[in-house]
Amino acid sequence: MKRFRYSLGFLIVVLLVGAGCATVNTSTNAKNTEPIKIGFIGPLTGDIADIGENIKAAVEIAQKEINGKGGVLDRNLEIIYEDGQCGSKQATLAGQKLINIDKVKYILSFCSDEVLAIAPIAEENKVIIIAPIATNPSITDAGDYIFRFIPSDNFQGKFSAEYIFNDLGKKNIAIVFNNDKNWSTGVKNEFEKRFKEIGCNIVIEEGVDSESRDNLSELAKIKNSDAE
């Protein structure tokens, strides 16, 4: 949970740097006291809604703490929550609403599919996206306004392969992965590539749908294989 509170904290640093010169309305010489709007796009419904709700709770704690201390440059934070459902279609609609209707300049987003879907919209409108847990390698080149705080799938897949071989001493591996999730496929592909490079074997590979509630057939195949 701390990661998501720190994410909002990092966004505050961005606000302090970027909004510092805009706190005074030059036409009226009056200080701007309107709330700073921050968009939130996360999986609030769907198969990982529990993760999204926990993230939302952490952000709410951070918002309360920051506003309780006077906000940012004497402006409170207003968080506008949108359900991205960890998918590109819903995230695109949420991103368009936040940017075009709510006029936010900063968005917290979490799933890779969500981040990649809204990145072009954010780039076009110069809206900053902070992605604490999105791991798709493509996010690295998604744009100048897109930032994340976690290693990509490339790093995670490579690290996992080397750990299993060097630390666990295993050479024959079975892989089960979500074949309908970019993050899962990304980690799997990099793991598989590195595992083969160091002379190990992928004995069996089974892709499953994230909506599936019965994977007995896949598990039976793995049980009957030579995987360690």
mmCIF file of C-alpha atoms in Angstrom, residues 1 3 25 95 180:
data_model
loop_
_atom_site.group_PDB
_atom_site.id
_atom_site.type_symbol
_atom_site.label_atom_id
_atom_site.label_comp_id
_atom_site.label_asym_id
_atom_site.label_seq_id
_atom_site.Cartn_x
_atom_site.Cartn_y
_atom_site.Cartn_z
ATOM 1 C CA MET A 1 0.000 0.000 0.000
ATOM 2 C CA ARG A 3 3.871 2.218 -3.012
ATOM 3 C CA ASN A 25 -3.823 34.644 -11.434
ATOM 4 C CA GLY A 95 -9.033 8.925 -19.973
ATOM 5 C CA ASP A 180 -5.313 -12.680 -22.461
#
